[in-house]
PDB file of C-alpha atoms in Angstrom:
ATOM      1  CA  UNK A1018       0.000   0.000   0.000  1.00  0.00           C
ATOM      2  CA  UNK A1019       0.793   3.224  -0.510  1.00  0.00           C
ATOM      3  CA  UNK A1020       1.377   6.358   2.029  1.00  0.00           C
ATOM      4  CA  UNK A1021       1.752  10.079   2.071  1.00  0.00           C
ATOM      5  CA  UNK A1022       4.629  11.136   3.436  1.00  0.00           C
ATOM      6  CA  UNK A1023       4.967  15.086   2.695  1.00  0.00           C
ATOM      7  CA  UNK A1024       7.480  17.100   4.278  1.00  0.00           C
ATOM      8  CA  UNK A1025       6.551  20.725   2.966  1.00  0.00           C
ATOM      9  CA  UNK A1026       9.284  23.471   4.042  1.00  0.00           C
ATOM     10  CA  UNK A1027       6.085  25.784   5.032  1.00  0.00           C
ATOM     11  CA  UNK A1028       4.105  25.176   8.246  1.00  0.00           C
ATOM     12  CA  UNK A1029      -0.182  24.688   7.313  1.00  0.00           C
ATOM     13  CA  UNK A1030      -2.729  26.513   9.533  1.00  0.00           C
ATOM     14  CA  UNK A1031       0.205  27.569  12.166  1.00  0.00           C
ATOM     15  CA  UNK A1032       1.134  23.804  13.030  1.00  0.00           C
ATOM     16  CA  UNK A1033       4.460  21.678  13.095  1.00  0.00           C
ATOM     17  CA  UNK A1034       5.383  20.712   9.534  1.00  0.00           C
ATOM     18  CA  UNK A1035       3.501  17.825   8.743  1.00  0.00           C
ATOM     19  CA  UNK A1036       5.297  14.840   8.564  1.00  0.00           C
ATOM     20  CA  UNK A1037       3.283  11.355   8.417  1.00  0.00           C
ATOM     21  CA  UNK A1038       5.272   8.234   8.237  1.00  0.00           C
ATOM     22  CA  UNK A1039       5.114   6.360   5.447  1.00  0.00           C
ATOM     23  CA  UNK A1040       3.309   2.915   5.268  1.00  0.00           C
ATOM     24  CA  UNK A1041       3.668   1.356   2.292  1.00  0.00           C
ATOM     25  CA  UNK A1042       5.024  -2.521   2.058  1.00  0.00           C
ATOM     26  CA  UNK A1043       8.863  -2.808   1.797  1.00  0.00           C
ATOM     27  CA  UNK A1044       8.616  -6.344   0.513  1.00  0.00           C
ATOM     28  CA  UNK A1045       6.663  -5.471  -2.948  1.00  0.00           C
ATOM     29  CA  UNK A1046       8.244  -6.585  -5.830  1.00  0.00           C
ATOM     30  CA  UNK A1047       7.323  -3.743  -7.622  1.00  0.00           C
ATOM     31  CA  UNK A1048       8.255   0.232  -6.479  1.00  0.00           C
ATOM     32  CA  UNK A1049       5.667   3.031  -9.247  1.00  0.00           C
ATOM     33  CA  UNK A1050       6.384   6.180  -9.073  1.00  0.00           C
ATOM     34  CA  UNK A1051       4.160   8.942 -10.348  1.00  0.00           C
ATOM     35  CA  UNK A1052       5.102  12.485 -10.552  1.00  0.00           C
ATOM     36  CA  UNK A1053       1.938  14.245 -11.783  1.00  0.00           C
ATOM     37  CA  UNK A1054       0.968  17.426 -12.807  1.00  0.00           C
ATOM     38  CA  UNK A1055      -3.144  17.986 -12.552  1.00  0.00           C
ATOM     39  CA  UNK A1056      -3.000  20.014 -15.576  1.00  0.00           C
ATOM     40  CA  UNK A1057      -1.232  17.245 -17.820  1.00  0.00           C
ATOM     41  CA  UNK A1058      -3.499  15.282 -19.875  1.00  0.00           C
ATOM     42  CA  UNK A1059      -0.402  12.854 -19.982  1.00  0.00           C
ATOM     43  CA  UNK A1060      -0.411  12.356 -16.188  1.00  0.00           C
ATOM     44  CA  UNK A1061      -4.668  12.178 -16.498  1.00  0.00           C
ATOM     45  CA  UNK A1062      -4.410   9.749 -19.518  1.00  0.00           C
ATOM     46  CA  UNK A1063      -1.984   7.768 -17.772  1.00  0.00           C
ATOM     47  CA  UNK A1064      -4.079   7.676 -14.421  1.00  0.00           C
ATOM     48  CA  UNK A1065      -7.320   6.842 -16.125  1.00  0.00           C
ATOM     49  CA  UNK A1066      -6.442   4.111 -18.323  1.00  0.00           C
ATOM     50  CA  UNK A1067      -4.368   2.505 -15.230  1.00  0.00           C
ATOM     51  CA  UNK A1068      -6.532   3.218 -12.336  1.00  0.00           C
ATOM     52  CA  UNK A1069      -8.234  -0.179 -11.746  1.00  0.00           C
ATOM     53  CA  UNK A1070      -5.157  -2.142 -12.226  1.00  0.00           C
ATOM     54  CA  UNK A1071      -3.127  -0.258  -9.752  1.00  0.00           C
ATOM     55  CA  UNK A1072      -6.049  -0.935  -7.398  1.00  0.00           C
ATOM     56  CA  UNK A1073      -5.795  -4.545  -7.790  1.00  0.00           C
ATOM     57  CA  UNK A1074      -1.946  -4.526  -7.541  1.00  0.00           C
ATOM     58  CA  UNK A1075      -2.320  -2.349  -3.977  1.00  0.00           C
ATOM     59  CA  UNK A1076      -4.314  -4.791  -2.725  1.00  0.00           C
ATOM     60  CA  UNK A1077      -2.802  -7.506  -3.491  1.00  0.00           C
ATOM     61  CA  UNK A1078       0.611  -6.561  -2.071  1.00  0.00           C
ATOM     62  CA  UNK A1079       2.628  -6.583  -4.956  1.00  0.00           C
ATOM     63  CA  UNK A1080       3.048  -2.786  -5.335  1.00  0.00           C
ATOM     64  CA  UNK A1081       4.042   0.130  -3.800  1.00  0.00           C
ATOM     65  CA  UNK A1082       2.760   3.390  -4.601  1.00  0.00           C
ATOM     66  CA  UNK A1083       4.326   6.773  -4.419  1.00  0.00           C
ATOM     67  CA  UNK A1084       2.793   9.976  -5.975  1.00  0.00           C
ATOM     68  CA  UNK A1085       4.801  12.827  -6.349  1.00  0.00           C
ATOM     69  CA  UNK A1086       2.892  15.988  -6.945  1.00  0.00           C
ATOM     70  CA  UNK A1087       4.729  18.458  -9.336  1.00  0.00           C
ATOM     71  CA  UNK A1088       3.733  22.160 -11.068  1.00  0.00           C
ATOM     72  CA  UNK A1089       5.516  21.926 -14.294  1.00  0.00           C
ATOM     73  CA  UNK A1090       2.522  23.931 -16.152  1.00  0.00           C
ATOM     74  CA  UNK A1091       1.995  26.253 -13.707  1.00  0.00           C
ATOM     75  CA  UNK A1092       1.904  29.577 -15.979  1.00  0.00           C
ATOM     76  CA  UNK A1093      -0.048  27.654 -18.184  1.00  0.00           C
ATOM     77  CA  UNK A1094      -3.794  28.943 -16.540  1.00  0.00           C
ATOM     78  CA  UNK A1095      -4.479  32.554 -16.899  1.00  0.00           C
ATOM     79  CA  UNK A1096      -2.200  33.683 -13.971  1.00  0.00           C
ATOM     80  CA  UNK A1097      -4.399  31.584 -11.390  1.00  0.00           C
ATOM     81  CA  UNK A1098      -0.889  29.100 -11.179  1.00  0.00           C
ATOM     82  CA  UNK A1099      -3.505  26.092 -11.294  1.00  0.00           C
ATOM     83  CA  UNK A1100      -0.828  23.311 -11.602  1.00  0.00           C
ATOM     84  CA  UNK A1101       0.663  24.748  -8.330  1.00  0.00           C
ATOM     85  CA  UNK A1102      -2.611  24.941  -6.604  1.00  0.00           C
ATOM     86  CA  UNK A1103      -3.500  21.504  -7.576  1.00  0.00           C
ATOM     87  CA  UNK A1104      -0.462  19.994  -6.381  1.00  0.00           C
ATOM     88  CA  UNK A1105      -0.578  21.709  -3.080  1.00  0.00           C
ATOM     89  CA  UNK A1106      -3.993  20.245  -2.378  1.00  0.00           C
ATOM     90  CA  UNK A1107      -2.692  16.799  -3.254  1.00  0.00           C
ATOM     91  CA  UNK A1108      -0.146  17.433  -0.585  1.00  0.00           C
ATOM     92  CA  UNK A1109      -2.782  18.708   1.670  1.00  0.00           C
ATOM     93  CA  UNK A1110      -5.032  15.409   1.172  1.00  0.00           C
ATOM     94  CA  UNK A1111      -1.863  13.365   1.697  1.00  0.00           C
ATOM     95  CA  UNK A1112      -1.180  15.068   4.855  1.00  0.00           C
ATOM     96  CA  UNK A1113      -4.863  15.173   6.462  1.00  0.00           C
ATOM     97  CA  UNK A1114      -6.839  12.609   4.875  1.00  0.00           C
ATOM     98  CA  UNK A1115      -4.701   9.736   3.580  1.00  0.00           C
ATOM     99  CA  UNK A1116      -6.651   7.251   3.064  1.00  0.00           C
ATOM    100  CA  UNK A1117      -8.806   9.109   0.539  1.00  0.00           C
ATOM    101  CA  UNK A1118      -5.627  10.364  -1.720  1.00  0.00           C
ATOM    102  CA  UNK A1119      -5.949   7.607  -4.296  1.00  0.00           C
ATOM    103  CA  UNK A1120      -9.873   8.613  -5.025  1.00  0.00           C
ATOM    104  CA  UNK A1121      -8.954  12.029  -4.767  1.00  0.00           C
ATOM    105  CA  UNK A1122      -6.055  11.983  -6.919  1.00  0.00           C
ATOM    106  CA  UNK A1123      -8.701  10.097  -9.689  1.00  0.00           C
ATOM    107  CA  UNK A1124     -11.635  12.828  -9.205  1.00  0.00           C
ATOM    108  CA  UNK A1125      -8.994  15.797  -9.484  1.00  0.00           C
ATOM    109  CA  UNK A1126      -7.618  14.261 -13.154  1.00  0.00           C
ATOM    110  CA  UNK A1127     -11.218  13.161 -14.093  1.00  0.00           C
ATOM    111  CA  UNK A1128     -11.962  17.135 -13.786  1.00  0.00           C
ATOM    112  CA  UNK A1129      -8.805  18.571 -14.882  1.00  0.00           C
ATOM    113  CA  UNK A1130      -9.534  21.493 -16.643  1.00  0.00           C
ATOM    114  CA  UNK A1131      -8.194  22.630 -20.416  1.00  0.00           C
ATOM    115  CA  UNK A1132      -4.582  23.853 -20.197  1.00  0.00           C
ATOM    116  CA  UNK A1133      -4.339  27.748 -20.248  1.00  0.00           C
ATOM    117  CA  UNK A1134      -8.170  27.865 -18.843  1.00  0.00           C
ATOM    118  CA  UNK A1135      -8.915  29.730 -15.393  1.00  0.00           C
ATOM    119  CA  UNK A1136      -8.720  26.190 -13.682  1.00  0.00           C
ATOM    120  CA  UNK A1137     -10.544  25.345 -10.602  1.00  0.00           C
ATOM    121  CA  UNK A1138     -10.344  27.661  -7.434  1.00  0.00           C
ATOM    122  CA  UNK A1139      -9.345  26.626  -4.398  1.00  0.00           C
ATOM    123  CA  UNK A1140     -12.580  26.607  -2.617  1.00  0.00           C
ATOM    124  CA  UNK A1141     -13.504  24.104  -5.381  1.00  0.00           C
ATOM    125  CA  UNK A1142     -10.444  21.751  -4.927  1.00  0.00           C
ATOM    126  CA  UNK A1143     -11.194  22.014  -1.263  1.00  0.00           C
ATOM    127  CA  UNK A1144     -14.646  20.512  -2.068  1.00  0.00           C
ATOM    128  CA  UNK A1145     -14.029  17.856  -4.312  1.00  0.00           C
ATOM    129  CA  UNK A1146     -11.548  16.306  -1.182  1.00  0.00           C
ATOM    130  CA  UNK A1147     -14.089  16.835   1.287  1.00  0.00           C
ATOM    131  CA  UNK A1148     -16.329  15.134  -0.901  1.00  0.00           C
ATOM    132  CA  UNK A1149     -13.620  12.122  -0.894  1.00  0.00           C
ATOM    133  CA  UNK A1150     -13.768  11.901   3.105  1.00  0.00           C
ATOM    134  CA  UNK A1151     -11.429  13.276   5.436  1.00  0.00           C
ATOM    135  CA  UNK A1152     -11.291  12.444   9.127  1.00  0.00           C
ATOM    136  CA  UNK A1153     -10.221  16.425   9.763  1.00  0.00           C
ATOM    137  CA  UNK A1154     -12.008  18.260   7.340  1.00  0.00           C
ATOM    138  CA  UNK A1155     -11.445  21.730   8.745  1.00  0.00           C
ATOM    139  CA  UNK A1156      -7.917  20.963   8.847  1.00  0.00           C
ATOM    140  CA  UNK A1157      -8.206  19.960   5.332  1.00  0.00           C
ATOM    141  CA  UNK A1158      -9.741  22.703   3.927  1.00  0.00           C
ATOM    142  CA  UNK A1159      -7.940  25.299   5.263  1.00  0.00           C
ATOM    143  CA  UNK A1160      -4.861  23.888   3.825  1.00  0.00           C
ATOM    144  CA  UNK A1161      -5.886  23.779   0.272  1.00  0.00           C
ATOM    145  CA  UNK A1162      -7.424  27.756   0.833  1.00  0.00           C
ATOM    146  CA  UNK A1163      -4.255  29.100   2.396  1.00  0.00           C
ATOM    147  CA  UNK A1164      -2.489  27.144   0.059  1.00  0.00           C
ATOM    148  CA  UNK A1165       0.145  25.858   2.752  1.00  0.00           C
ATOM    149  CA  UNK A1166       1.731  23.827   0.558  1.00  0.00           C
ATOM    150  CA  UNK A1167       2.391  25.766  -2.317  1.00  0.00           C
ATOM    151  CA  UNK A1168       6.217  26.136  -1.068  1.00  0.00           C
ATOM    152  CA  UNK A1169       6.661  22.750  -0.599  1.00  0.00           C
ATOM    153  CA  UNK A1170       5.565  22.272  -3.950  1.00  0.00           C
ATOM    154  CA  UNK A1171       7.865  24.063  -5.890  1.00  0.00           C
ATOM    155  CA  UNK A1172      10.791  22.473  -3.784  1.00  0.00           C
ATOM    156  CA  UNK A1173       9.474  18.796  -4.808  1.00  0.00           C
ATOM    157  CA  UNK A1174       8.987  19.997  -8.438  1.00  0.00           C
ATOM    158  CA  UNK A1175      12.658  21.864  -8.167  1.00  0.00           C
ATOM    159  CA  UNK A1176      13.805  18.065  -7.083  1.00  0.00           C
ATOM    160  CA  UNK A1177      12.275  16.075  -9.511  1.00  0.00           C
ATOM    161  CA  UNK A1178      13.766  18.047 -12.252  1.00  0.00           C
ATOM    162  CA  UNK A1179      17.110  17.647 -10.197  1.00  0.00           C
ATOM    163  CA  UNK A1180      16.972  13.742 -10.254  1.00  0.00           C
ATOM    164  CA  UNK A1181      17.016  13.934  -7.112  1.00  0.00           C
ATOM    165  CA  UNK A1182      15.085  10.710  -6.076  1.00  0.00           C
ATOM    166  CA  UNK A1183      15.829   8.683  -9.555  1.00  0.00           C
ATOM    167  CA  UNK A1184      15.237   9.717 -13.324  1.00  0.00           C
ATOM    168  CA  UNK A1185      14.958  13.687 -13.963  1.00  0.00           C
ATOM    169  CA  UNK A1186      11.109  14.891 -14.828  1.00  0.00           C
ATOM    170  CA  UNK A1187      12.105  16.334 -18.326  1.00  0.00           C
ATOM    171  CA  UNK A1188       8.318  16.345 -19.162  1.00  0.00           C
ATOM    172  CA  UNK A1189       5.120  17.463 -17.662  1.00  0.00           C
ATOM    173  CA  UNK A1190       4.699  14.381 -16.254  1.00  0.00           C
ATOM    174  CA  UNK A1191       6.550  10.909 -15.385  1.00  0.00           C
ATOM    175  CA  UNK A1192       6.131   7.294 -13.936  1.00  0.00           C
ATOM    176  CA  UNK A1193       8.929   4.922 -13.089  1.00  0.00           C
ATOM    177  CA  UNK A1194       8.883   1.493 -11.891  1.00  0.00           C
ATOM    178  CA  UNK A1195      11.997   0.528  -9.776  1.00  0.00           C
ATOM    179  CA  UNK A1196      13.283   3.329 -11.056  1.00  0.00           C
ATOM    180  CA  UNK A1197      13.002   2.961 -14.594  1.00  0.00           C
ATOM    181  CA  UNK A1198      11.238   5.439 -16.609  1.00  0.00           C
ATOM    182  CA  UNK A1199       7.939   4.126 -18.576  1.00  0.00           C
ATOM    183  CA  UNK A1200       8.606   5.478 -22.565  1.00  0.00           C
ATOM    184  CA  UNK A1201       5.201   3.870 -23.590  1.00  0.00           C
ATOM    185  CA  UNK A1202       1.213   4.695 -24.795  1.00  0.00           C
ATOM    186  CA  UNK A1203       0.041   6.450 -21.230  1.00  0.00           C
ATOM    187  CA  UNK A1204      -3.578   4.901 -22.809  1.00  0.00           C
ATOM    188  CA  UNK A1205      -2.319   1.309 -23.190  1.00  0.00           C
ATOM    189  CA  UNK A1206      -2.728  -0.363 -19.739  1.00  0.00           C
ATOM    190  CA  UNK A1207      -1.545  -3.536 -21.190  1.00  0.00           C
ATOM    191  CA  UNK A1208       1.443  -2.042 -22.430  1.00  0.00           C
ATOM    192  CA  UNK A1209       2.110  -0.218 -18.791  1.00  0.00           C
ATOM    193  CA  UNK A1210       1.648  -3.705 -16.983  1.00  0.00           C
ATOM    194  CA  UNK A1211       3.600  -6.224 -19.239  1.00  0.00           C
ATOM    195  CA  UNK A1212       6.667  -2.749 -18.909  1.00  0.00           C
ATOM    196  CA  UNK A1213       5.860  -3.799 -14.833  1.00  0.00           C
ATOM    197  CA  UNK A1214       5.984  -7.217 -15.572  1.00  0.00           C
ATOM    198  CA  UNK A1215       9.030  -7.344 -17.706  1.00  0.00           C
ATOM    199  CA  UNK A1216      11.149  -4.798 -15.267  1.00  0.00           C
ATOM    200  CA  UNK A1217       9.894  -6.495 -12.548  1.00  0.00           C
ATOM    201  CA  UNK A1218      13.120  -9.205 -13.325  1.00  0.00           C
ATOM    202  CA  UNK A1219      11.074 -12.141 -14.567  1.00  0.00           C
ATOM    203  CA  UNK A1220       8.475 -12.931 -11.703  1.00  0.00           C
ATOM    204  CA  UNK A1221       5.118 -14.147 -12.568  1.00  0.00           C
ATOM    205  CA  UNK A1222       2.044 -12.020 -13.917  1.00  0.00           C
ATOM    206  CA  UNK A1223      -0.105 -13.771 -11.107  1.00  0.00           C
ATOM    207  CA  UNK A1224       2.582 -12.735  -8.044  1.00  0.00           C
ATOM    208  CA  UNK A1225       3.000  -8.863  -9.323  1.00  0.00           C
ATOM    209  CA  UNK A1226      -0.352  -8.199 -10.452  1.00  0.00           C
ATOM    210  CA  UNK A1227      -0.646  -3.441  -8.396  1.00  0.00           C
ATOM    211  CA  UNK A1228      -6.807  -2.846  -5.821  1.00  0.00           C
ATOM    212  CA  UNK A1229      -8.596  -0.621  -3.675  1.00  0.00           C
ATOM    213  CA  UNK A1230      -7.284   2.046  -0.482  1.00  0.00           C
ATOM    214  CA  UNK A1231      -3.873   2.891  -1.885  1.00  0.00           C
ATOM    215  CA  UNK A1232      -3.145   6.054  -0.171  1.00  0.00           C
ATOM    216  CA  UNK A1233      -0.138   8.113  -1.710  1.00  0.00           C
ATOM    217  CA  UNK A1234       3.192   8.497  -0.789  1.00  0.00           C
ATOM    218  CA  UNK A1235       3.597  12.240  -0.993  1.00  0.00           C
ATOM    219  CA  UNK A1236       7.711  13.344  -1.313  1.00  0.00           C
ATOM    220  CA  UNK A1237       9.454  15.954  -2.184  1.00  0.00           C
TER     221      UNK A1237
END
């Protein structure tokens, strides 16, 4: 399973850092990666077409899951820095309502809006992850509003172009698996699992198949 583990360099709503610890499964065969930007239609194609298999890999123990949130288009919506925004409420989600980050992450994509529109405000983001569940909604909300995480943000996108924690972004958008960057059709999920299967070093389709309550690992 997958965890959020953000460690933003601003402090949300006047409280310590937020720093959950991180419980995915060491023992997966398979580490994904995802760095995504909500206003890529790479990272929502991707997502979309591979949603219900990474489900069924959570549950089954034979994945980890780690999303990175990035802002690579963020002056790409009218001046409202949507890609930023977006990202920050991931890490927001990650940070006060876990367990709903996988749906969350799906409903965000499923809405993204057109690149260089307004985008959605941050009243609205707030909405869509109460409407996900949270178990400290106030908490939640007034860290997507204030945008607490927008610093944070830019620090994990500023890494991930670095190649800092494996293959540079040099995209809008990326997904590894044990650290190997996926080069193929983001709307082929049979392509994307027989690239897990193959890098994956041989084991069979049956013991790596990635199923429902992943909650994402969130790090910059």
């Amino acid at each position: 399973m997958a965890t959020p583990t953000p460690a933003p360099t601003e402090t949300p709503a006047a409280e310590a850092a937020p720093t959950p610890a991180p419980t995915a499964t060491t023992t997966a065969p398979v580490d994904i990666h995802v760095y995504v930007d909500y206003l890529s239609p790479l990272a929502r194609d991707w997502q979309l077409a591979n949603a219900s298999q990474l489900s069924s890999w959570l549950s089954e123990g034979a994945a980890t899951l780690t999303y990175h949130p990035v802002s690579m288009l963020t002056a790409k919506s009218n001046g409202t820095k949507y890609s930023l925004r977006a990202a920050g409420a991931a890490a927001c989600v990650a940070t006060f309502s876990p367990a709903s980050f996988f749906s969350f992450n799906d409903d965000l994509l499923k809405r993204q809006p057109a690149v260089d529109s307004d985008g959605l405000s941050d009243k609205e983001l707030a909405d869509i992850a109460l409407a996900n569940g949270s178990d400290e909604p106030k908490k939640l909300r007034e860290c997507i509003e204030t945008e607490a995480f927008s610093t944070w943000v830019k620090a994990a996108t500023e890494r991930a172009i670095a190649g800092a924690d494996g293959p540079p972004l040099t995209g809008i958008s990326m997904v590894t698996v044990n650290g190997e960057a996926y080069v193929g059709d983001p709307t082929d999920a049979a392509e994307f699992s027989q690239f897990v299967l193959t890098t994956a070093s041989g084991k069979s389709a049956k013991g790596q198949s990635p199923s429902p309550t992943p909650s994402a690992s969130v790090t910059p």
